Amino acid sequence: MAGGDRALSPAGTVRRGAAGGAEARDRHVRLGLGLAASLLLAGLLGGAFLVLLLTSDAVPDPLAVLADPYLRAVTGFTLLQAGLSALLSVAGGVPLGLALHRTRFAGRALVLRLLLLPQVLPVLVGALGIVAVWGFNGLVSDALAALGLARINVYGLAGILLAHAFFNLPLVARMVVGALDGVPAERWKLAGQLGLGRLATFRIVEAPALRAVLPGAFGLVFMLCATSFTLVLVLGGGPAASTLQVAIYKALSLDFAAGNAVALCLVQVSLTALVLLALSRLPGREAGGFTLGAAPRRYDRPSRLASAADTAVLFLGLLFVGAPFAAILLGGLGSDLGPLLANPAVHRATLTSLVVGLCAASLAVLLSLALLAAGRERPGSAFEIGPSLVLVVPPVVVGAGWFLVLRQVTDVYAAAPYVVVATNAAMSVPFVTRIVGPALAAAHAGQDRLARSLGLFGLARWRLVDWPAARRPLTLAFAFAFALSLGDLGAIALFGSPDFQTLPFLLYQRLGSYRSTDGEGLALLLGVVCLALMLLAERGAAPSVRRPLA
Amino acid sequence: MSGEAIRFEGATRRLDGFEAVFDLSVAAGTWLGIIGPSGAGKSTLLDMAAGFSDLDAGRVAMFGADMAGIAPADRPLAMVFQENNLFPGLDAFRNAALGLTPRLRLSAAERAEVADMLERVGLADKAGRRPHELSGGERGRVALARAFLSRRPILALDEPFAALGPALRAEMLALLADLRVSGSGEGTPRTILMVTHHPEDAVAHADRIAFVENGRVALEGPAHTLLSQRNDARLDRYLGPGRGET
């Protein structure tokens, strides 16, 4: 008997049974949950803006917007820095990823974990690390000065590119390692047995794997950098080095120019939508670099020169990524940590951050699961595309929209916790679906027919089919969403107040009031919390590798 | 047949609580069929021979030489897998040519040799096709062409035709039997170690059969008599009812 919607009656005849109803009910529940999640996301992301466009007199004239030289300059700089940042990240990430895959050494797994850390390090904390290493008074400048060379000015395009490379080069490297891990083990065996040299192995085995992932990696980094806010706020910010998001923030927080903010938001959303559309047509976008498979063994015999080159690339790459972490650690330990940790404002901000993070991560996971469940019923529908559309509307734009709407009807700051939690949750949805989606899809592909034939639906199916497959990725996704929320400055930047402060907001304030020692201590605290969270989650999410003998 | 092609002496591999220890000797020119249940260690046996699995103890020798520390590329053994035998970015000609040289730059004589081998496996008109443009059987022919072009005296075949239907499998085995003799040049047939889940294939083509169970070579003997032994419970379990009729 093939389907779960039929059962043999005692007399042996086939009758339509309870399983058919359960399957239909299950489908309706999935679609209902997906619809509710979609409406919630759409309302949060677009609702405020729609209301604003319909009711406000601040709606800009499109032609005037396009003709505005400031806006064109800001848009141009947004694209320029995103393009250069993506190029730099790919140019550095590919050799690093190749070297990591080619080289086996003690601590390799630890290095791969280190490369995950910039993805969850609060951006503001990372920016401080970059300044400590590359800034005018940083380690590199000190070394250059000792050699009689000019110090580096990290503020402006150069600093933004360096910081974006710090955050995204490791992501590209992990995507490269992931792509090479996906090459069937037989091909590495053949390459070894046929005695393929370094160039032939690259051409025949490695390059095809890279070709499948690099366009998507470039697009992803471009997207992340085009919507980058905190780094540009801290390291750029001047008229010559300002992106759309920073311009939106400044239009609202400094100039109180709602009309300009709306115009900038429209340009930002149009731009990111175009980038996302282009990105969706590139191969390799599925690879997120979050999880890595079991690394297959390679049998190449590189020359000494090739091995030395790989070692040099590894050393430089790890130095580039590791130095800001070391600077954060040393700076934090050198700060007055005791009084800082006893400060009631820090306690309040920490508690607020944890509560906001917990709520945002929980909401993000629930929304993502609802969208994934519905997407399974309607492949290729808005349920599947929706999570990516979230990236079209960056947190600053969402915050700006709600800020402009809420101030017309209520006390903006009273609604702040809800807006911040909801915005942070929404921003995590693309990442949560990217981490959890493949596991659920694999479980569906492998066990859907079995589950349906056994009449497993609803919670029973979740418990026996989905949960075992999604448990580990969900742990990682929850921690990732938690860490993203803990480190976010985008939503809180507009809604923060003396009564509602998160750790990044407090850190930004302390830095703004030139209390840099406090800043270093807070950066260490925030960084340690996020990194510990991710390391624990990544360890818990790592698949237990058992390779039976064949 | 003269001399010993390969010898496993207490060749041991431990992984995840499972231990495989192999003692086996294969004379040069022998076609050895390797059968046994899934997870018994058949592929591990081939991996040890090819140098893809490090030994925890014991040794593997080929033509009298200890293979310890010898890289896969330097062993006198070519391997063909069940799948992923071809590089997807290269056409059939270049995939086969890798058996001659890893440089992908061929002399006129080498090109002629590759073309000749492709003709012998019936793919002369498909030399320019990429793997995805070939059928499963054609991909298997390219892999065999490469293995024979490599001139390595031992061929290790890890269920190479398992995904093919009965007729195509029989065709490929016949081709292998033909190439084994005609493709060897000097007249000495290649030594073949062939893992298979089809005991009837082993009986039809192999000289000897090794039955692997639980990480050991449990039985080894002439192909035409081994499977008809009626006094071994392990073979009974593996072959099931009606064994010996293959």
PDB file of N, CA and C in Angstrom, chain B residues 8-89:
ATOM      1  N   PHE B   8      49.568  -9.019   1.567  1.00  0.00           N
ATOM      2  CA  PHE B   8      49.166  -8.325   2.793  1.00  0.00           C
ATOM      3  C   PHE B   8      49.660  -9.185   3.957  1.00  0.00           C
ATOM      4  N   GLU B   9      50.463  -8.604   4.827  1.00  0.00           N
ATOM      5  CA  GLU B   9      50.965  -9.350   5.987  1.00  0.00           C
ATOM      6  C   GLU B   9      50.490  -8.662   7.262  1.00  0.00           C
ATOM      7  N   GLY B  10      49.442  -9.173   7.833  1.00  0.00           N
ATOM      8  CA  GLY B  10      48.900  -8.565   9.055  1.00  0.00           C
ATOM      9  C   GLY B  10      48.585  -7.093   8.864  1.00  0.00           C
ATOM     10  N   ALA B  11      48.232  -6.720   7.642  1.00  0.00           N
ATOM     11  CA  ALA B  11      47.959  -5.307   7.331  1.00  0.00           C
ATOM     12  C   ALA B  11      46.727  -4.860   8.121  1.00  0.00           C
ATOM     13  N   THR B  12      46.933  -3.932   9.020  1.00  0.00           N
ATOM     14  CA  THR B  12      45.892  -3.597  10.000  1.00  0.00           C
ATOM     15  C   THR B  12      45.456  -2.147   9.872  1.00  0.00           C
ATOM     16  N   ARG B  13      44.160  -1.941   9.956  1.00  0.00           N
ATOM     17  CA  ARG B  13      43.589  -0.590   9.963  1.00  0.00           C
ATOM     18  C   ARG B  13      42.497  -0.545  11.022  1.00  0.00           C
ATOM     19  N   ARG B  14      42.616   0.405  11.951  1.00  0.00           N
ATOM     20  CA  ARG B  14      41.610   0.533  13.008  1.00  0.00           C
ATOM     21  C   ARG B  14      40.880   1.856  12.818  1.00  0.00           C
ATOM     22  N   LEU B  15      39.557   1.802  12.917  1.00  0.00           N
ATOM     23  CA  LEU B  15      38.762   3.019  12.758  1.00  0.00           C
ATOM     24  C   LEU B  15      37.446   2.864  13.501  1.00  0.00           C
ATOM     25  N   ASP B  16      37.189   3.826  14.410  1.00  0.00           N
ATOM     26  CA  ASP B  16      35.911   3.846  15.129  1.00  0.00           C
ATOM     27  C   ASP B  16      35.574   2.484  15.749  1.00  0.00           C
ATOM     28  N   GLY B  17      36.537   1.887  16.402  1.00  0.00           N
ATOM     29  CA  GLY B  17      36.282   0.635  17.106  1.00  0.00           C
ATOM     30  C   GLY B  17      36.280  -0.598  16.226  1.00  0.00           C
ATOM     31  N   PHE B  18      36.474  -0.415  14.926  1.00  0.00           N
ATOM     32  CA  PHE B  18      36.497  -1.563  14.018  1.00  0.00           C
ATOM     33  C   PHE B  18      37.948  -1.816  13.615  1.00  0.00           C
ATOM     34  N   GLU B  19      38.325  -3.077  13.595  1.00  0.00           N
ATOM     35  CA  GLU B  19      39.704  -3.394  13.224  1.00  0.00           C
ATOM     36  C   GLU B  19      39.692  -4.359  12.039  1.00  0.00           C
ATOM     37  N   ALA B  20      40.409  -3.973  11.001  1.00  0.00           N
ATOM     38  CA  ALA B  20      40.561  -4.862   9.848  1.00  0.00           C
ATOM     39  C   ALA B  20      42.006  -5.339   9.818  1.00  0.00           C
ATOM     40  N   VAL B  21      42.188  -6.644   9.760  1.00  0.00           N
ATOM     41  CA  VAL B  21      43.540  -7.226   9.680  1.00  0.00           C
ATOM     42  C   VAL B  21      43.553  -8.202   8.505  1.00  0.00           C
ATOM     43  N   PHE B  22      44.394  -7.913   7.519  1.00  0.00           N
ATOM     44  CA  PHE B  22      44.368  -8.747   6.316  1.00  0.00           C
ATOM     45  C   PHE B  22      45.688  -9.491   6.117  1.00  0.00           C
ATOM     46  N   ASP B  23      45.547 -10.775   5.822  1.00  0.00           N
ATOM     47  CA  ASP B  23      46.669 -11.598   5.372  1.00  0.00           C
ATOM     48  C   ASP B  23      46.230 -12.224   4.062  1.00  0.00           C
ATOM     49  N   LEU B  24      46.949 -11.908   3.010  1.00  0.00           N
ATOM     50  CA  LEU B  24      46.510 -12.370   1.689  1.00  0.00           C
ATOM     51  C   LEU B  24      47.688 -12.274   0.719  1.00  0.00           C
ATOM     52  N   SER B  25      47.769 -13.240  -0.152  1.00  0.00           N
ATOM     53  CA  SER B  25      48.811 -13.197  -1.173  1.00  0.00           C
ATOM     54  C   SER B  25      48.148 -13.421  -2.539  1.00  0.00           C
ATOM     55  N   VAL B  26      48.500 -12.584  -3.512  1.00  0.00           N
ATOM     56  CA  VAL B  26      47.904 -12.709  -4.839  1.00  0.00           C
ATOM     57  C   VAL B  26      49.029 -12.854  -5.863  1.00  0.00           C
ATOM     58  N   ALA B  27      48.991 -13.930  -6.604  1.00  0.00           N
ATOM     59  CA  ALA B  27      50.040 -14.167  -7.603  1.00  0.00           C
ATOM     60  C   ALA B  27      49.873 -13.232  -8.786  1.00  0.00           C
ATOM     61  N   ALA B  28      50.969 -12.883  -9.413  1.00  0.00           N
ATOM     62  CA  ALA B  28      50.926 -11.982 -10.569  1.00  0.00           C
ATOM     63  C   ALA B  28      50.071 -12.597 -11.670  1.00  0.00           C
ATOM     64  N   GLY B  29      49.257 -11.776 -12.280  1.00  0.00           N
ATOM     65  CA  GLY B  29      48.406 -12.228 -13.373  1.00  0.00           C
ATOM     66  C   GLY B  29      47.088 -12.826 -12.923  1.00  0.00           C
ATOM     67  N   THR B  30      46.870 -12.857 -11.609  1.00  0.00           N
ATOM     68  CA  THR B  30      45.624 -13.429 -11.090  1.00  0.00           C
ATOM     69  C   THR B  30      44.505 -12.396 -11.123  1.00  0.00           C
ATOM     70  N   TRP B  31      43.319 -12.852 -11.421  1.00  0.00           N
ATOM     71  CA  TRP B  31      42.105 -12.017 -11.270  1.00  0.00           C
ATOM     72  C   TRP B  31      41.442 -12.498  -9.985  1.00  0.00           C
ATOM     73  N   LEU B  32      41.484 -11.640  -8.974  1.00  0.00           N
ATOM     74  CA  LEU B  32      40.920 -12.008  -7.675  1.00  0.00           C
ATOM     75  C   LEU B  32      39.588 -11.278  -7.474  1.00  0.00           C
ATOM     76  N   GLY B  33      38.525 -12.035  -7.309  1.00  0.00           N
ATOM     77  CA  GLY B  33      37.238 -11.432  -6.970  1.00  0.00           C
ATOM     78  C   GLY B  33      37.138 -11.322  -5.453  1.00  0.00           C
ATOM     79  N   ILE B  34      36.731 -10.177  -4.972  1.00  0.00           N
ATOM     80  CA  ILE B  34      36.622  -9.971  -3.522  1.00  0.00           C
ATOM     81  C   ILE B  34      35.152  -9.774  -3.195  1.00  0.00           C
ATOM     82  N   ILE B  35      34.605 -10.667  -2.416  1.00  0.00           N
ATOM     83  CA  ILE B  35      33.185 -10.584  -2.075  1.00  0.00           C
ATOM     84  C   ILE B  35      33.051 -10.535  -0.558  1.00  0.00           C
ATOM     85  N   GLY B  36      31.860 -10.183  -0.103  1.00  0.00           N
ATOM     86  CA  GLY B  36      31.614 -10.136   1.336  1.00  0.00           C
ATOM     87  C   GLY B  36      30.524  -9.143   1.646  1.00  0.00           C
ATOM     88  N   PRO B  37      29.985  -9.210   2.871  1.00  0.00           N
ATOM     89  CA  PRO B  37      28.883  -8.317   3.235  1.00  0.00           C
ATOM     90  C   PRO B  37      29.321  -6.849   3.264  1.00  0.00           C
ATOM     91  N   SER B  38      28.346  -5.941   3.222  1.00  0.00           N
ATOM     92  CA  SER B  38      28.641  -4.509   3.333  1.00  0.00           C
ATOM     93  C   SER B  38      29.300  -4.229   4.677  1.00  0.00           C
ATOM     94  N   GLY B  39      30.314  -3.371   4.645  1.00  0.00           N
ATOM     95  CA  GLY B  39      30.991  -3.007   5.886  1.00  0.00           C
ATOM     96  C   GLY B  39      31.990  -4.039   6.356  1.00  0.00           C
ATOM     97  N   ALA B  40      32.254  -5.062   5.537  1.00  0.00           N
ATOM     98  CA  ALA B  40      33.183  -6.119   5.966  1.00  0.00           C
ATOM     99  C   ALA B  40      34.631  -5.667   5.874  1.00  0.00           C
ATOM    100  N   GLY B  41      34.914  -4.665   5.038  1.00  0.00           N
ATOM    101  CA  GLY B  41      36.285  -4.176   4.902  1.00  0.00           C
ATOM    102  C   GLY B  41      36.867  -4.379   3.514  1.00  0.00           C
ATOM    103  N   LYS B  42      36.007  -4.660   2.509  1.00  0.00           N
ATOM    104  CA  LYS B  42      36.503  -4.938   1.149  1.00  0.00           C
ATOM    105  C   LYS B  42      37.189  -3.694   0.555  1.00  0.00           C
ATOM    106  N   SER B  43      36.506  -2.557   0.656  1.00  0.00           N
ATOM    107  CA  SER B  43      37.092  -1.340   0.093  1.00  0.00           C
ATOM    108  C   SER B  43      38.329  -0.927   0.887  1.00  0.00           C
ATOM    109  N   THR B  44      38.316  -1.222   2.192  1.00  0.00           N
ATOM    110  CA  THR B  44      39.486  -0.897   3.016  1.00  0.00           C
ATOM    111  C   THR B  44      40.700  -1.693   2.537  1.00  0.00           C
ATOM    112  N   LEU B  45      40.457  -2.931   2.153  1.00  0.00           N
ATOM    113  CA  LEU B  45      41.533  -3.774   1.618  1.00  0.00           C
ATOM    114  C   LEU B  45      42.157  -3.099   0.390  1.00  0.00           C
ATOM    115  N   LEU B  46      41.302  -2.620  -0.516  1.00  0.00           N
ATOM    116  CA  LEU B  46      41.819  -1.958  -1.719  1.00  0.00           C
ATOM    117  C   LEU B  46      42.513  -0.640  -1.368  1.00  0.00           C
ATOM    118  N   ASP B  47      41.910   0.109  -0.417  1.00  0.00           N
ATOM    119  CA  ASP B  47      42.518   1.391  -0.016  1.00  0.00           C
ATOM    120  C   ASP B  47      43.908   1.181   0.573  1.00  0.00           C
ATOM    121  N   MET B  48      44.059   0.094   1.340  1.00  0.00           N
ATOM    122  CA  MET B  48      45.386  -0.217   1.894  1.00  0.00           C
ATOM    123  C   MET B  48      46.369  -0.478   0.760  1.00  0.00           C
ATOM    124  N   ALA B  49      45.922  -1.234  -0.236  1.00  0.00           N
ATOM    125  CA  ALA B  49      46.808  -1.560  -1.351  1.00  0.00           C
ATOM    126  C   ALA B  49      47.183  -0.306  -2.131  1.00  0.00           C
ATOM    127  N   ALA B  50      46.201   0.579  -2.326  1.00  0.00           N
ATOM    128  CA  ALA B  50      46.432   1.770  -3.146  1.00  0.00           C
ATOM    129  C   ALA B  50      47.197   2.853  -2.401  1.00  0.00           C
ATOM    130  N   GLY B  51      47.272   2.735  -1.075  1.00  0.00           N
ATOM    131  CA  GLY B  51      47.967   3.758  -0.292  1.00  0.00           C
ATOM    132  C   GLY B  51      47.035   4.850   0.197  1.00  0.00           C
ATOM    133  N   PHE B  52      45.726   4.616   0.122  1.00  0.00           N
ATOM    134  CA  PHE B  52      44.761   5.616   0.593  1.00  0.00           C
ATOM    135  C   PHE B  52      44.460   5.450   2.077  1.00  0.00           C
ATOM    136  N   SER B  53      44.805   4.310   2.649  1.00  0.00           N
ATOM    137  CA  SER B  53      44.621   4.084   4.087  1.00  0.00           C
ATOM    138  C   SER B  53      45.978   3.792   4.701  1.00  0.00           C
ATOM    139  N   ASP B  54      46.302   4.543   5.738  1.00  0.00           N
ATOM    140  CA  ASP B  54      47.555   4.260   6.439  1.00  0.00           C
ATOM    141  C   ASP B  54      47.392   2.985   7.263  1.00  0.00           C
ATOM    142  N   LEU B  55      48.444   2.206   7.330  1.00  0.00           N
ATOM    143  CA  LEU B  55      48.380   0.980   8.129  1.00  0.00           C
ATOM    144  C   LEU B  55      48.706   1.298   9.581  1.00  0.00           C
ATOM    145  N   ASP B  56      47.953   0.703  10.476  1.00  0.00           N
ATOM    146  CA  ASP B  56      48.278   0.831  11.895  1.00  0.00           C
ATOM    147  C   ASP B  56      49.299  -0.234  12.307  1.00  0.00           C
ATOM    148  N   ALA B  57      49.344  -1.313  11.566  1.00  0.00           N
ATOM    149  CA  ALA B  57      50.333  -2.365  11.820  1.00  0.00           C
ATOM    150  C   ALA B  57      50.427  -3.224  10.557  1.00  0.00           C
ATOM    151  N   GLY B  58      51.443  -4.068  10.502  1.00  0.00           N
ATOM    152  CA  GLY B  58      51.595  -4.968   9.365  1.00  0.00           C
ATOM    153  C   GLY B  58      52.185  -4.270   8.154  1.00  0.00           C
ATOM    154  N   ARG B  59      52.108  -4.938   6.992  1.00  0.00           N
ATOM    155  CA  ARG B  59      52.685  -4.321   5.801  1.00  0.00           C
ATOM    156  C   ARG B  59      51.984  -4.818   4.541  1.00  0.00           C
ATOM    157  N   VAL B  60      52.143  -4.034   3.498  1.00  0.00           N
ATOM    158  CA  VAL B  60      51.676  -4.428   2.168  1.00  0.00           C
ATOM    159  C   VAL B  60      52.896  -4.397   1.252  1.00  0.00           C
ATOM    160  N   ALA B  61      53.107  -5.479   0.530  1.00  0.00           N
ATOM    161  CA  ALA B  61      54.241  -5.512  -0.396  1.00  0.00           C
ATOM    162  C   ALA B  61      53.716  -5.769  -1.808  1.00  0.00           C
ATOM    163  N   MET B  62      54.353  -5.147  -2.778  1.00  0.00           N
ATOM    164  CA  MET B  62      53.988  -5.394  -4.178  1.00  0.00           C
ATOM    165  C   MET B  62      55.241  -5.796  -4.943  1.00  0.00           C
ATOM    166  N   PHE B  63      55.159  -6.929  -5.597  1.00  0.00           N
ATOM    167  CA  PHE B  63      56.303  -7.487  -6.321  1.00  0.00           C
ATOM    168  C   PHE B  63      57.544  -7.517  -5.421  1.00  0.00           C
ATOM    169  N   GLY B  64      57.301  -7.842  -4.162  1.00  0.00           N
ATOM    170  CA  GLY B  64      58.385  -8.020  -3.205  1.00  0.00           C
ATOM    171  C   GLY B  64      58.838  -6.754  -2.509  1.00  0.00           C
ATOM    172  N   ALA B  65      58.341  -5.591  -2.944  1.00  0.00           N
ATOM    173  CA  ALA B  65      58.791  -4.341  -2.340  1.00  0.00           C
ATOM    174  C   ALA B  65      57.775  -3.845  -1.316  1.00  0.00           C
ATOM    175  N   ASP B  66      58.290  -3.489  -0.142  1.00  0.00           N
ATOM    176  CA  ASP B  66      57.421  -2.961   0.913  1.00  0.00           C
ATOM    177  C   ASP B  66      56.875  -1.593   0.467  1.00  0.00           C
ATOM    178  N   MET B  67      55.593  -1.399   0.608  1.00  0.00           N
ATOM    179  CA  MET B  67      54.958  -0.168   0.149  1.00  0.00           C
ATOM    180  C   MET B  67      54.874   0.904   1.240  1.00  0.00           C
ATOM    181  N   ALA B  68      55.445   0.625   2.405  1.00  0.00           N
ATOM    182  CA  ALA B  68      55.387   1.620   3.492  1.00  0.00           C
ATOM    183  C   ALA B  68      56.025   2.924   3.016  1.00  0.00           C
ATOM    184  N   GLY B  69      55.307   4.011   3.191  1.00  0.00           N
ATOM    185  CA  GLY B  69      55.842   5.323   2.820  1.00  0.00           C
ATOM    186  C   GLY B  69      55.812   5.610   1.327  1.00  0.00           C
ATOM    187  N   ILE B  70      55.299   4.666   0.544  1.00  0.00           N
ATOM    188  CA  ILE B  70      55.219   4.898  -0.911  1.00  0.00           C
ATOM    189  C   ILE B  70      53.875   5.563  -1.224  1.00  0.00           C
ATOM    190  N   ALA B  71      53.916   6.707  -1.890  1.00  0.00           N
ATOM    191  CA  ALA B  71      52.702   7.464  -2.196  1.00  0.00           C
ATOM    192  C   ALA B  71      51.857   6.718  -3.233  1.00  0.00           C
ATOM    193  N   PRO B  72      50.547   6.954  -3.248  1.00  0.00           N
ATOM    194  CA  PRO B  72      49.679   6.284  -4.224  1.00  0.00           C
ATOM    195  C   PRO B  72      50.180   6.420  -5.658  1.00  0.00           C
ATOM    196  N   ALA B  73      50.719   7.594  -5.980  1.00  0.00           N
ATOM    197  CA  ALA B  73      51.155   7.821  -7.362  1.00  0.00           C
ATOM    198  C   ALA B  73      52.343   6.944  -7.742  1.00  0.00           C
ATOM    199  N   ASP B  74      53.080   6.483  -6.736  1.00  0.00           N
ATOM    200  CA  ASP B  74      54.291   5.703  -7.033  1.00  0.00           C
ATOM    201  C   ASP B  74      54.083   4.203  -6.884  1.00  0.00           C
ATOM    202  N   ARG B  75      52.871   3.775  -6.596  1.00  0.00           N
ATOM    203  CA  ARG B  75      52.623   2.344  -6.443  1.00  0.00           C
ATOM    204  C   ARG B  75      52.262   1.726  -7.802  1.00  0.00           C
ATOM    205  N   PRO B  76      52.593   0.473  -7.994  1.00  0.00           N
ATOM    206  CA  PRO B  76      52.288  -0.156  -9.296  1.00  0.00           C
ATOM    207  C   PRO B  76      50.835  -0.607  -9.384  1.00  0.00           C
ATOM    208  N   LEU B  77      49.935   0.265  -8.997  1.00  0.00           N
ATOM    209  CA  LEU B  77      48.507  -0.106  -8.908  1.00  0.00           C
ATOM    210  C   LEU B  77      47.648   1.053  -9.384  1.00  0.00           C
ATOM    211  N   ALA B  78      46.683   0.745 -10.227  1.00  0.00           N
ATOM    212  CA  ALA B  78      45.716   1.755 -10.675  1.00  0.00           C
ATOM    213  C   ALA B  78      44.352   1.368 -10.130  1.00  0.00           C
ATOM    214  N   MET B  79      43.583   2.370  -9.744  1.00  0.00           N
ATOM    215  CA  MET B  79      42.299   2.049  -9.112  1.00  0.00           C
ATOM    216  C   MET B  79      41.143   2.639  -9.926  1.00  0.00           C
ATOM    217  N   VAL B  80      40.065   1.898  -9.952  1.00  0.00           N
ATOM    218  CA  VAL B  80      38.823   2.378 -10.568  1.00  0.00           C
ATOM    219  C   VAL B  80      37.729   2.272  -9.514  1.00  0.00           C
ATOM    220  N   PHE B  81      37.022   3.373  -9.308  1.00  0.00           N
ATOM    221  CA  PHE B  81      35.990   3.413  -8.279  1.00  0.00           C
ATOM    222  C   PHE B  81      34.609   3.132  -8.867  1.00  0.00           C
ATOM    223  N   GLN B  82      33.640   3.039  -7.972  1.00  0.00           N
ATOM    224  CA  GLN B  82      32.266   2.823  -8.440  1.00  0.00           C
ATOM    225  C   GLN B  82      31.749   4.074  -9.152  1.00  0.00           C
ATOM    226  N   GLU B  83      32.076   5.241  -8.606  1.00  0.00           N
ATOM    227  CA  GLU B  83      31.615   6.484  -9.215  1.00  0.00           C
ATOM    228  C   GLU B  83      32.688   7.561  -9.054  1.00  0.00           C
ATOM    229  N   ASN B  84      32.424   8.706  -9.656  1.00  0.00           N
ATOM    230  CA  ASN B  84      33.365   9.826  -9.616  1.00  0.00           C
ATOM    231  C   ASN B  84      34.742   9.427 -10.124  1.00  0.00           C
ATOM    232  N   ASN B  85      34.773   8.606 -11.149  1.00  0.00           N
ATOM    233  CA  ASN B  85      36.053   8.185 -11.716  1.00  0.00           C
ATOM    234  C   ASN B  85      36.647   9.218 -12.653  1.00  0.00           C
ATOM    235  N   LEU B  86      35.795  10.126 -13.138  1.00  0.00           N
ATOM    236  CA  LEU B  86      36.269  11.084 -14.138  1.00  0.00           C
ATOM    237  C   LEU B  86      36.214  12.496 -13.568  1.00  0.00           C
ATOM    238  N   PHE B  87      37.095  13.334 -14.074  1.00  0.00           N
ATOM    239  CA  PHE B  87      37.076  14.743 -13.684  1.00  0.00           C
ATOM    240  C   PHE B  87      36.090  15.470 -14.599  1.00  0.00           C
ATOM    241  N   PRO B  88      35.105  16.136 -14.011  1.00  0.00           N
ATOM    242  CA  PRO B  88      34.015  16.676 -14.833  1.00  0.00           C
ATOM    243  C   PRO B  88      34.447  17.770 -15.797  1.00  0.00           C
ATOM    244  N   GLY B  89      35.553  18.443 -15.526  1.00  0.00           N
ATOM    245  CA  GLY B  89      35.975  19.549 -16.392  1.00  0.00           C
ATOM    246  C   GLY B  89      36.755  19.086 -17.613  1.00  0.00           C
TER     247      GLY B  89
END
